[in-house]
Each structure stands twice: as structure tokens, then as C-alpha cells.
CSV table of C-alpha atoms in Angstrom, one decimal:
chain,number,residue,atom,x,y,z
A,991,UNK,CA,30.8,-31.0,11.5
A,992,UNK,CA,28.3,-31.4,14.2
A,993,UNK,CA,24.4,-31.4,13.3
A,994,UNK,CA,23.4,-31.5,17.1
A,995,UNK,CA,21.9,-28.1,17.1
A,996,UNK,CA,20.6,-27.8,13.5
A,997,UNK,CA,18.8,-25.4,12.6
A,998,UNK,CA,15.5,-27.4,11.8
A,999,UNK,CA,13.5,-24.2,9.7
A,1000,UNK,CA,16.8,-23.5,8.0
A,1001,UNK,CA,16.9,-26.8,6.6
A,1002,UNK,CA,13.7,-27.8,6.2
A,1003,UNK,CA,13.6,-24.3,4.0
A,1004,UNK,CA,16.3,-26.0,1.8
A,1005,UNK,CA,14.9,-29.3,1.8
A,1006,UNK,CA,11.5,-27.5,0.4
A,1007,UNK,CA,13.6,-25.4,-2.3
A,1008,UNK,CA,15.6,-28.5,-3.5
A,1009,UNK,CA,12.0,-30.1,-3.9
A,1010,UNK,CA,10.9,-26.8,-6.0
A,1011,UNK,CA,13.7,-27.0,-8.4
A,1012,UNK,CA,13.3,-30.7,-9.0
A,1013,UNK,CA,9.9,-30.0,-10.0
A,1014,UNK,CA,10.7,-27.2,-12.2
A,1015,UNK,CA,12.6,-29.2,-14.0
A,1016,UNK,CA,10.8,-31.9,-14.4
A,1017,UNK,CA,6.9,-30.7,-15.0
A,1018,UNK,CA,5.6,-32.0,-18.4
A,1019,UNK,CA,2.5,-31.1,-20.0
A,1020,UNK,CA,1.3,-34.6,-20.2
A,1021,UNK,CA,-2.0,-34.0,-22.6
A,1022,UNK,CA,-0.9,-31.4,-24.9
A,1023,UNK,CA,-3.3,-29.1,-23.3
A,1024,UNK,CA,-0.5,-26.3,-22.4
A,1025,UNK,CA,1.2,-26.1,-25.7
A,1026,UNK,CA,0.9,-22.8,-27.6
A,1027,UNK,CA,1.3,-23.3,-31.7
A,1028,UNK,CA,2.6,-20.7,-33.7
A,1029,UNK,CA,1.9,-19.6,-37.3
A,1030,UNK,CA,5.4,-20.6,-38.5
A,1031,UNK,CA,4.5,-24.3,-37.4
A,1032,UNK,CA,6.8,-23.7,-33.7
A,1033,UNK,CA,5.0,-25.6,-31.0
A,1034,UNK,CA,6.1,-23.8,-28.1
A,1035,UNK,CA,5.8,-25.8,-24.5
A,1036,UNK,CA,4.9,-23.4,-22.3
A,1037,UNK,CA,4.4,-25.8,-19.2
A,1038,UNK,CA,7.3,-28.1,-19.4
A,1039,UNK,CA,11.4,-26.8,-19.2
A,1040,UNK,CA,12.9,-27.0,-22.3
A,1041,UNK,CA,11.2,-24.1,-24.2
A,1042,UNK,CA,12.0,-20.7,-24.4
A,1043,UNK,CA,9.2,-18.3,-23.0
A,1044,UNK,CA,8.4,-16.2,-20.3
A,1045,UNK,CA,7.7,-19.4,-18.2
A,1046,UNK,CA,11.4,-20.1,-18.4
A,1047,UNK,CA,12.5,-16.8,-18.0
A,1048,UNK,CA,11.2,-16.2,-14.4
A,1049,UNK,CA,12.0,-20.2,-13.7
A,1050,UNK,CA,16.3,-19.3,-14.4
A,1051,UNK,CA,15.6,-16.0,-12.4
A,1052,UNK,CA,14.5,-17.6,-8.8
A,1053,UNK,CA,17.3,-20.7,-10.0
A,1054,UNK,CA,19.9,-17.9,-10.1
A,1055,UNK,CA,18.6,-16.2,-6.8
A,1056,UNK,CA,19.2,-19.6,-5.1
A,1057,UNK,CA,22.6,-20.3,-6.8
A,1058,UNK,CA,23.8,-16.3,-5.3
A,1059,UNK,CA,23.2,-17.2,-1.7
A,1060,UNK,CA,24.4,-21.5,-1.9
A,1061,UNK,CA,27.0,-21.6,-4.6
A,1062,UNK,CA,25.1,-24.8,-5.4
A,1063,UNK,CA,26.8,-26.6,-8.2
A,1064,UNK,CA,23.7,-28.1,-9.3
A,1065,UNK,CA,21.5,-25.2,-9.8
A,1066,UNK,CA,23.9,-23.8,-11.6
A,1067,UNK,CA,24.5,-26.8,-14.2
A,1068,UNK,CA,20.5,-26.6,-15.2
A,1069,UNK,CA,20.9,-23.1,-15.9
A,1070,UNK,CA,23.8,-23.4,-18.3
A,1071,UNK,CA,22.3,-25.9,-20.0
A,1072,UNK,CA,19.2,-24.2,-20.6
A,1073,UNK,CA,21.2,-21.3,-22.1
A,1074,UNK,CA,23.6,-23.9,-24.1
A,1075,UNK,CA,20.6,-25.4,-25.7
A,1076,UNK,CA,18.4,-22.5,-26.4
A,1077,UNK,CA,21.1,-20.3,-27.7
A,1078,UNK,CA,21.8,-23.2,-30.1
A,1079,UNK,CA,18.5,-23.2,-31.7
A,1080,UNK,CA,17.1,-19.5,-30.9
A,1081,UNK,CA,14.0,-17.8,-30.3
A,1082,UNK,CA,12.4,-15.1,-32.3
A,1083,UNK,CA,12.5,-11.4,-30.2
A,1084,UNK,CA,9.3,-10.3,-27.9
A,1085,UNK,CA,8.5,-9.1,-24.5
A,1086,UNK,CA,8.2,-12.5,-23.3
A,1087,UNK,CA,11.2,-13.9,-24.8
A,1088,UNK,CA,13.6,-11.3,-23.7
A,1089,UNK,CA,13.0,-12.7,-20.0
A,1090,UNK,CA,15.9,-15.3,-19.8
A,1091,UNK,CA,18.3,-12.3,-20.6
A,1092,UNK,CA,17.9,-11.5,-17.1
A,1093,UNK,CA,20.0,-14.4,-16.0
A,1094,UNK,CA,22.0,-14.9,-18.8
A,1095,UNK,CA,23.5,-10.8,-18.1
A,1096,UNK,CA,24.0,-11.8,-14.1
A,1097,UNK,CA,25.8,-15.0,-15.4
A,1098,UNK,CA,27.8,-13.6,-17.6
A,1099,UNK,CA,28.7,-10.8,-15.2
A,1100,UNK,CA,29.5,-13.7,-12.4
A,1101,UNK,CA,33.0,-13.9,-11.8
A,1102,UNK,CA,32.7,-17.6,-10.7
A,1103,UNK,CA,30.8,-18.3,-14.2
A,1104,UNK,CA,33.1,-18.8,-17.1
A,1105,UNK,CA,30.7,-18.4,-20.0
A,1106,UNK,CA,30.6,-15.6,-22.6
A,1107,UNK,CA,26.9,-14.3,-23.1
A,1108,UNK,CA,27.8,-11.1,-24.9
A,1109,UNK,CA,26.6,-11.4,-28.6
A,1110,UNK,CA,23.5,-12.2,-27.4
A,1111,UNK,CA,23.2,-9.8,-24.8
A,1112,UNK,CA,24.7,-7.4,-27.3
A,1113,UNK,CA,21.9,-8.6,-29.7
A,1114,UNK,CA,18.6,-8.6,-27.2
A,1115,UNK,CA,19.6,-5.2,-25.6
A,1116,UNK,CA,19.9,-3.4,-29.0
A,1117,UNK,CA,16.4,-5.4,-30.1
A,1118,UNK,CA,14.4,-3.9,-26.8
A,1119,UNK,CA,16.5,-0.3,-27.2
A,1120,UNK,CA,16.0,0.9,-30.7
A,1121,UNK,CA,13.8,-2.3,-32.7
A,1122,UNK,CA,10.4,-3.1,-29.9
A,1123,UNK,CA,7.6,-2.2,-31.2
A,1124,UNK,CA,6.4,1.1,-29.0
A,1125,UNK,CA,2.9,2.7,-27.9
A,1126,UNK,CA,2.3,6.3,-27.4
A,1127,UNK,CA,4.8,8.0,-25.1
A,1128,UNK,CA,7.9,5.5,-26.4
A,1129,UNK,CA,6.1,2.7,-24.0
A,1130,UNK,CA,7.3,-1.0,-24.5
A,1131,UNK,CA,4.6,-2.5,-26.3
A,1132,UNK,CA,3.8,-5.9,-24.9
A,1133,UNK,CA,4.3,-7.8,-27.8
A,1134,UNK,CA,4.1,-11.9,-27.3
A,1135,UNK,CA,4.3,-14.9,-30.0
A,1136,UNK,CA,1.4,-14.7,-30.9
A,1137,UNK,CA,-0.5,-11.3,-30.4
A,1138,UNK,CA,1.4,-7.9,-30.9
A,1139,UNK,CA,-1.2,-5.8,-28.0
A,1140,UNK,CA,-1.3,-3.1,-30.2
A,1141,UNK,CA,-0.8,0.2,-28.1
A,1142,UNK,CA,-0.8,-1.5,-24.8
A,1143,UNK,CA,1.1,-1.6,-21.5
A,1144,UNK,CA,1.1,-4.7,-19.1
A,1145,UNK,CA,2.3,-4.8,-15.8
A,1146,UNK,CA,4.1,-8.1,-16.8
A,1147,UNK,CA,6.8,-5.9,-19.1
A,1148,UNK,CA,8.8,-4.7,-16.3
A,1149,UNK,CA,9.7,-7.9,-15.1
A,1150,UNK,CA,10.1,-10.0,-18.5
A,1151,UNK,CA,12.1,-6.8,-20.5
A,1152,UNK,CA,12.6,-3.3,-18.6
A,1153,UNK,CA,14.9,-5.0,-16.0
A,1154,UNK,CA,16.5,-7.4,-18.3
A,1155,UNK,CA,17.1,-4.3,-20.3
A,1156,UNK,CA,18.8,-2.7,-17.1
A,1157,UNK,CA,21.1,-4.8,-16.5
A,1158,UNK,CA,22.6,-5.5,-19.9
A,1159,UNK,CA,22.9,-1.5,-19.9
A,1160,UNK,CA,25.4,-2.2,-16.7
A,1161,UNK,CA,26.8,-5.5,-18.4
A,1162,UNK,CA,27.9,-3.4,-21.5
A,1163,UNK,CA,28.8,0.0,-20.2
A,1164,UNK,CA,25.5,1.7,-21.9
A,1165,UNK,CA,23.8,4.0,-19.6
A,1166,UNK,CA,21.4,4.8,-22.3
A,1167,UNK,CA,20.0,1.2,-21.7
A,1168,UNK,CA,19.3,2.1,-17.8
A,1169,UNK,CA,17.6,5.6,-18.1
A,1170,UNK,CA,15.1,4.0,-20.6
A,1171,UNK,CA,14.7,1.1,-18.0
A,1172,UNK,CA,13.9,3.9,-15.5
A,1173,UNK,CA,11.7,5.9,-17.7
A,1174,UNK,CA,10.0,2.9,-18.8
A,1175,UNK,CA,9.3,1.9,-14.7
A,1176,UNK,CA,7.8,5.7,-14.9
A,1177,UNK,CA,5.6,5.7,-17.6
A,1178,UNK,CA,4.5,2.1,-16.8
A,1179,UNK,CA,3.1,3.5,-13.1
A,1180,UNK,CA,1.8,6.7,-14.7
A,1181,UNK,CA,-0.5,4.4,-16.4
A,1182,UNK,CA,-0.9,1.3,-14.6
A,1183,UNK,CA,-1.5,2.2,-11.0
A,1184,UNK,CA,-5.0,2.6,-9.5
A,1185,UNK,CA,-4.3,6.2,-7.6
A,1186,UNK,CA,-7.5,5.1,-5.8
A,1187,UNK,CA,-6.4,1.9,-4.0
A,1188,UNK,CA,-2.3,1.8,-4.7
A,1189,UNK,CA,-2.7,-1.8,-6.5
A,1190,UNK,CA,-2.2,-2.0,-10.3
A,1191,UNK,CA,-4.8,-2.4,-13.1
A,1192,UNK,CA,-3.3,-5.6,-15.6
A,1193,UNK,CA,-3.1,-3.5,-18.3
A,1194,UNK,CA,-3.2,0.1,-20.5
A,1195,UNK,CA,-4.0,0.4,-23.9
A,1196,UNK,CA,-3.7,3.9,-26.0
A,1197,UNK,CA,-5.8,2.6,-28.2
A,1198,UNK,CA,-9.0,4.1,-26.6
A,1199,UNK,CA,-7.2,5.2,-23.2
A,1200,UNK,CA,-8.8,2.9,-20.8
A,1201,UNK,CA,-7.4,-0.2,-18.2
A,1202,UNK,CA,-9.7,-2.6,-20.4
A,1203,UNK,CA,-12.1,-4.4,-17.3
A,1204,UNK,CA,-10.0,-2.3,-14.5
A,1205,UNK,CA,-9.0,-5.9,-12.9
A,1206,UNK,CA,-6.7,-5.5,-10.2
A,1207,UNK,CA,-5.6,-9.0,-11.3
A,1208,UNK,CA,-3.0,-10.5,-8.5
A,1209,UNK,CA,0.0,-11.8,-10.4
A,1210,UNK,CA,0.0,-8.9,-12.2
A,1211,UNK,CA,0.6,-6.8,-9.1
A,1212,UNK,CA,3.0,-9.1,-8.1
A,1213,UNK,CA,5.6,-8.5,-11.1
A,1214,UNK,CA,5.5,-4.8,-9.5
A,1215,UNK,CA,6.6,-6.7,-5.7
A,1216,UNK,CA,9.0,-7.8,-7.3
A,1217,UNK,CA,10.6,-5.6,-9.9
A,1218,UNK,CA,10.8,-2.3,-7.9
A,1219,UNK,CA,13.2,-3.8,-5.2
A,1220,UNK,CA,15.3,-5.2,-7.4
A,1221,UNK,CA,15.6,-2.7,-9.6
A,1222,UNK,CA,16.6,-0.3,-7.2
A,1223,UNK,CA,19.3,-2.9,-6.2
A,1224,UNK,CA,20.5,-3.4,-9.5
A,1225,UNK,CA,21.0,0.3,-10.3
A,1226,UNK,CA,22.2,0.7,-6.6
A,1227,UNK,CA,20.0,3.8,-6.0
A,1228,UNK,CA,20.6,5.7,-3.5
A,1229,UNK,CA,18.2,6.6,-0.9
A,1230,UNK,CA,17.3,10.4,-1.9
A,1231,UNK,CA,17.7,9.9,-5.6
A,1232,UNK,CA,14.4,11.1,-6.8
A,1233,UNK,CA,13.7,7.7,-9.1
A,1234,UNK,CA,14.5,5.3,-5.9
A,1235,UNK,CA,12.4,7.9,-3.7
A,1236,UNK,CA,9.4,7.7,-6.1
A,1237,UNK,CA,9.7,4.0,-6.8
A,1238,UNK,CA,9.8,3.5,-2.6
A,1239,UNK,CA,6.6,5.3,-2.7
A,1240,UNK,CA,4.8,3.2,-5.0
A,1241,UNK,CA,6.1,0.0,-3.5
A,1242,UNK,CA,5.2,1.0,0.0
A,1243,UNK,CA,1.8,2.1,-0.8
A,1244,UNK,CA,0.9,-1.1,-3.0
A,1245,UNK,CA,2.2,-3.3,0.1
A,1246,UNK,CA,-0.2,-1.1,2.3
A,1247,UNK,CA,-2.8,-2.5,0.3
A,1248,UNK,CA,-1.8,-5.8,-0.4
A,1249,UNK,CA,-1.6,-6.5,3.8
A,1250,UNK,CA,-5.7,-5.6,3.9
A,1251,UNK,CA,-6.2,-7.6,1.2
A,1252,UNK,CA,-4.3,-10.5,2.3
A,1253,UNK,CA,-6.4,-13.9,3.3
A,1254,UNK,CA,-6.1,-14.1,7.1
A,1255,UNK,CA,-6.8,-17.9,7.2
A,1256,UNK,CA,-4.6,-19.1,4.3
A,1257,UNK,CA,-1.9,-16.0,3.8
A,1258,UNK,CA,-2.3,-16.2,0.5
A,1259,UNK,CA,-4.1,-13.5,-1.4
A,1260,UNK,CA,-7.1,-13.5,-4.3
A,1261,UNK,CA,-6.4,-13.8,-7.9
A,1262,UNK,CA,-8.5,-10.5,-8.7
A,1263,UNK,CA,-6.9,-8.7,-5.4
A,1264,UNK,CA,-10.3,-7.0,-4.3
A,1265,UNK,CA,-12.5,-9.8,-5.4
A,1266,UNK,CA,-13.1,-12.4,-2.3
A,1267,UNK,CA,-14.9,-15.2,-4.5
A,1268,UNK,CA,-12.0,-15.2,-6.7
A,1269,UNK,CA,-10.0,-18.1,-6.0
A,1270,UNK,CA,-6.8,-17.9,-3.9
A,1271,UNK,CA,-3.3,-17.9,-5.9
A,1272,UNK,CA,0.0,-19.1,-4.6
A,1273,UNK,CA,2.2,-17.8,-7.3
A,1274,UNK,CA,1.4,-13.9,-6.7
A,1275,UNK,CA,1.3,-14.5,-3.2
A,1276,UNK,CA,5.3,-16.3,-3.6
A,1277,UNK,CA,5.5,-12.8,-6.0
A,1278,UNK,CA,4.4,-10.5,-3.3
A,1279,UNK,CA,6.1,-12.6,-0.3
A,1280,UNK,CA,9.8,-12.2,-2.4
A,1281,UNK,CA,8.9,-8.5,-2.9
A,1282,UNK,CA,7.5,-7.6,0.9
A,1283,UNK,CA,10.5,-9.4,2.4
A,1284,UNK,CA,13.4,-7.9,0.2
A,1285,UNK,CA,11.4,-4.6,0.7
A,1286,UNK,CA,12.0,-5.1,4.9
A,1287,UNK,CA,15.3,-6.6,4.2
A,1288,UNK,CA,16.5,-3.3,2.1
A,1289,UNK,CA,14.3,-1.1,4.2
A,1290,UNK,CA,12.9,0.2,1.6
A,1291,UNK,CA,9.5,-0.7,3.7
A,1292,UNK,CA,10.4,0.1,7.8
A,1293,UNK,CA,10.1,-3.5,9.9
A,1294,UNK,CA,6.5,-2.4,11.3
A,1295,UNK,CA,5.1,-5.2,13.0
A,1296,UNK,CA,2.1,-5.7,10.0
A,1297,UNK,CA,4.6,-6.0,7.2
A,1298,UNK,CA,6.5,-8.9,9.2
A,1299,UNK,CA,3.2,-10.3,10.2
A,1300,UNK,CA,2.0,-10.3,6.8
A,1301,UNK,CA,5.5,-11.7,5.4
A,1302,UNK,CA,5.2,-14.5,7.8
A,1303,UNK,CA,1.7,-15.4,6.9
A,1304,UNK,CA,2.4,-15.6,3.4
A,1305,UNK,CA,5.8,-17.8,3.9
A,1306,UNK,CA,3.2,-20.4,6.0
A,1307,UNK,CA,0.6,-20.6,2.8
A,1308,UNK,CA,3.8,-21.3,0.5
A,1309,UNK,CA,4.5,-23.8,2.5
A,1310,UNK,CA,1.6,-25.2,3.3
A,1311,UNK,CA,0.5,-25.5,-0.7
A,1312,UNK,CA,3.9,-27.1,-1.6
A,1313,UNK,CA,3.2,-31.1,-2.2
A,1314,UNK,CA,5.4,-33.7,-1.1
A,1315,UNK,CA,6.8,-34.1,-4.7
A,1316,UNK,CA,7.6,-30.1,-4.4
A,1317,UNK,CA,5.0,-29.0,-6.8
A,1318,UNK,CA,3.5,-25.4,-5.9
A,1319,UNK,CA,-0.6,-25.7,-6.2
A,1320,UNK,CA,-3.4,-23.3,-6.5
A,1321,UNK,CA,-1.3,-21.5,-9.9
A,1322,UNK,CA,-2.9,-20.2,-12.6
A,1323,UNK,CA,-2.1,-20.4,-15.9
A,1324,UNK,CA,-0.8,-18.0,-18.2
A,1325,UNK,CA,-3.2,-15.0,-18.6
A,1326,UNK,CA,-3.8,-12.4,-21.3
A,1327,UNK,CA,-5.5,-8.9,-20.5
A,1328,UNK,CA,-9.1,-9.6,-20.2
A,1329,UNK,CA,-12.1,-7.3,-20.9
A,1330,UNK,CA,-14.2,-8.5,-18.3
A,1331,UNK,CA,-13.2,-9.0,-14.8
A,1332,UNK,CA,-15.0,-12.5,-14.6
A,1333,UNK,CA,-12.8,-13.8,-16.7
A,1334,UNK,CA,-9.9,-14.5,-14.9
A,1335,UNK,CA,-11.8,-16.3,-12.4
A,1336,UNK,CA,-12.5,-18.9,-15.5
A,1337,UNK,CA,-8.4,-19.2,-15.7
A,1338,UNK,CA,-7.2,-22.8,-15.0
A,1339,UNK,CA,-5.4,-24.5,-11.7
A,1340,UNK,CA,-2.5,-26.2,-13.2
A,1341,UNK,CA,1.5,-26.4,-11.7
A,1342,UNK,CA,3.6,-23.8,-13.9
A,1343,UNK,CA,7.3,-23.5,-14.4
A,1344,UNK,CA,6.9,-19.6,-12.8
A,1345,UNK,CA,4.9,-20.7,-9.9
A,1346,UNK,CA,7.7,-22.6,-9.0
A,1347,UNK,CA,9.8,-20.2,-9.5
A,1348,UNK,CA,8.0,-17.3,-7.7
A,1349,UNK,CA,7.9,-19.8,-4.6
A,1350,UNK,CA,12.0,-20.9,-4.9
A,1351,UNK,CA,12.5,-16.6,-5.5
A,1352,UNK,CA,10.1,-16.7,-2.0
A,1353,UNK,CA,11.7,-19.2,-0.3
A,1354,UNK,CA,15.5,-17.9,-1.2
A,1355,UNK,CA,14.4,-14.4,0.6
A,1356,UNK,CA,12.8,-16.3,3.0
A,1357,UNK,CA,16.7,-18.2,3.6
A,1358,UNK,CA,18.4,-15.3,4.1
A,1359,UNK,CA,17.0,-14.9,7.7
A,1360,UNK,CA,19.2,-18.0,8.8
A,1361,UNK,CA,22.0,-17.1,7.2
């Protein structure tokens, strides 16, 4: 094999994601700060890798986008150890929790992965189906370890259990599973999108009808980036089915948005999206860079010139806030529903398992443009 005429972004692109994982792996809350205790006396680490929690979840997600396109052995060994280990010892059920499914129903599926997944996928899908705990309207209530958000819809459940959800329904032959996964992407935009801007409000709550402090909080938006396009790839929608058409529509008109808001000197975008002296965050940008270039890739978004611009923009401030040691910076730490807007300026700067992730989901898109 020659390696005259390299292509030097290609692999400087897979140097970077090799640097990603590494850290993923490896990141360790080193004062104790990170670590959420539990009534029942669980300590659950929600910073470093061998935990189960929503942290993880997205982590094996982007580990399992890059293991699609390479084949790499490696990538694939930490994920089946994770899922050896934690299905040893178990979890109890929530939103959160039900995020690792994801990977564990497209591994199991895998015809070059000899594992057998299905009691717990069996187990999880028939927990989120017919056991969740439910708002008004049948919505997925977004229950976590410790609080149950009582009559409330976050943006956040789409990602961690509705698509999870869909994909077990395919796994198991239950298409029961996949029209709730739809309806639940409906009724989660019924109530979650700002009609007057396109972006997404963090959360709903029945319980009073109201969006809390109306924050059009970034990361937030970017679970919606990122969910849409691969749901409709999942399912396999076709173009004039009326749930891919309507989904299309949301996505395009959020990434309308997102490209005003988007900082022109960095690429990355704000943590409250129409807030300017909110700091800037890397892991929704990474979120909304994965979603914006699968979007063009699918054409579910046409290749105008400011989508590309924009994608390109975003892919330079990845880059650019990757360390040496392949730690994503500028991420914020995991962040409940907040009253007042203000608030989630006040959210810590600290390197996250999903922030790695989101950037290795980023970068794996970003890949496919040298393949």
C-alpha cells in the first residue's frame, strides 16, 4: 500500500476520533464532584465510563456510529464490554437508563456481532411500552434516578428512549413499538417547539401548561438535530409518507434557525441559543453538526450553500476545541429543566462522556465525505 498521496484531512479526521474515544474511556471524576448518590445507597458516576446513565448511553451510540463505517475491532471490544458488565449487575428502568438500549438493539441486529441481547431488549421495550410512567396525552414522562418530572416532556426523551424504543420494535417484529415511537416524536413537537422561532423550549410540563423559563437551551435542541434524521433512517421513511414529510419540516425549519444563530467567529453556537452572553457550547454544536450534515447527506435539507457553510464552520470549532489528549472542551454538565433562564448560564465547564460522544457522532458524519 502506498501512502504517497494520503489523504491528510481524512486521516487527521481519524487520528482526532481515535483521540475522542481514548478519552471517553478514560475520563475520571477525580474529586467526587460529578457523582450523583441515590436513595438506595447507588453512587452512580456520571462522568467517568463504567456506569450506567444517560452519559453512557449517547457515549456507545457515537462508539457504534464509528465501528459502522471502520469495522474497527477495538471500538467494538469497549462496547461489549460495557454491555457484558452492566448487564451483569443491572440498572433500575428510567428515561435515562433506557439510552444504551439503542446500541445494544443495532448490535444485536449486527450480523458481524455474535451476541444475544434479546431478554433485555425484550425486557426494556415492554418497560418503555406498557410500564413508563406517562403525562397527559400518553407522553413519556421524563423520569430520571432521582426525580420522576411529574407531568413533564423534555426534549432529551427522544433521543435517550423514543428511538431506542423504535428500534427494539424492528429488532423484535413489534410494530406497535414503532407507531408509539412516531406518535411520541409528534406529541413531543406539539409541545416542545417554539412555533415563533422553529427552536425548541427544554421542556413541557401539564402540570400548569407552561415551557417552565421558555429557554431555548442548546443541547436540548440538539437531541432534536439529531434524533429526526435518524429516525427517519431507522424506520426507512419514505419521502411522501406524511410522518417523514412532517418530521423534514420541523428539522428544516430548526436548522433555518440554528444557521442565524450560529457564532460566526468560533462556529460553535450559545448554550441558551438566542442568548449571546451565554457561553459557547461544543457538545450541542457536535449535536447539531451530526444532525445538519446527515440532514445534507439524506437530503432531507437541499445542499444550499448556507447549510454547507454552516456544517463546515461547526466541523472547524470541533476541531479547534479538541485538546491534544482528545478531550472535547467548553461542555456542560448535565442539566435539569430550569425555571429561570439564567440559570443555565451558572451550569459548569467540565469534559463529559456525551460531549465526546456528540463530537466522535460529529466527526464519524464528518468521515463519510472521504469515504
Amino acid at each position: 500500500m502506498s501512502f504517497r498521496n494520503v489523504n491528510v484531512q481524512k486521516v487527521s479526521t481519524l487520528s482526532t476520533i481515535k483521540l475522542l474515544i481514548s478519552c471517553l474511556v478514560n475520563i475520571k471524576d477525580e474529586t467526587g464532584e460529578f457523582l450523583m448518590p441515590l436513595a438506595d445507597g447507588r453512587i452512580i458516576d456520571t462522568k467517568g465510563w463504567n456506569d450506567w446513565e444517560w452519559t453512557h448511553g449517547v457515549g456507545l451510540y457515537g462508539l457504534y456510529k464509528f465501528y459502522q463505517i471502520t469495522g474497527d475491532a477495538e471500538t467494538l471490544k469497549i462496547m461489549l464490554d460495557w454491555f457484558r458488565d452492566r448487564f451483569e449487575i443491572g440498572t433500575t428502568k428510567n428515561v435515562n437508563t433506557m439510552s444504551p438500549l439503542l446500541t445494544a438493539a443495532y448490535l444485536h441486529a449486527s450480523s458481524s456481532v455474535d451476541v444475544n441481547y434479546l431478554p433485555h431488549l425484550e425486557a426494556w421495550g415492554d418497560w418503555a411500552m406498557h410500564d413508563m410512567p406517562r403525562t397527559d396525552e400518553d407522553g413519556m414522562q421524563h423520569i430520571t434516578y432521582i426525580v420522576d418530572n411529574y407531568q413533564q416532556l423534555w426534549d432529551d426523551t427522544l433521543m435517550m428512549t423514543v428511538l431506542p424504543l423504535a428500534k427494539i420494535g424492528l429488532v423484535l417484529g413489534k410494530p406497535e413499538y414503532v407507531e408509539e415511537a412516531k406518535r411520541q416524536f409528534l406529541l413531543h413537537v406539539k409541545y416542545l417547539q417554539d412555533t415563533q422561532t422553529n427552536l425548541f423550549f427544554h421542556g413541557w410540563t401539564f402540570d400548569g401548561r407552561h415551557h417552565f423559563g421558555r429557554t431555548r437551551w442548546a443541547r436540548g435542541n440538539c437531541w432534536i438535530t439529531v434524533s429526526i434524521p435518524d429516525f427517519i433512517e431507522m424506520l426507512s421513511l419514505p419521502p411522501e409518507e406524511s410522518v417523514c414529510k412532517f418530521l423534514k419540516g420541523v428539522l428544516k425549519g430548526q436548522i433555518d434557525a440554528l444557521v442565524d444563530l450560529q457564532d460566526k467567529q468560533t462556529g460553535l453556537w450559545h448554550t441558551i441559543l438566542d442568548d449571546p452572553t451565554s457561553y459557547l457550547e461544543a457538545s450541542a454544536t457536535a449535536g447539531f453538526t451530526y444532525g445538519i450534515l446527515k440532514a445534507l447527506r439524506t437530503r432531507l435539507i437541499p445542499k444550499e450553500e448556507r447549510y454547507v457553510n454552516c456544517a463546515k464552520q461547526a466541523i472547524q470549532g470541533i476541531f479547534d476545541n479538541i485538546t491534544v489528549d482528545g478531550e472535547l472542551k467548553q461542555v456542560s454538565f448535565g442539566t435539569p429543566v430550569f425555571d429561570d433562564p439564567e440559570d443555565y448560564k451558572k451550569v459548569k465547564l467540565t469534559s463529559m462522556p456525551y460531549g465526546q460522544s456528540l463530537a466522535l457522532l460529529a466527526l464519524t458524519e464528518h468521515l463519510r465525505t472521504f469515504l
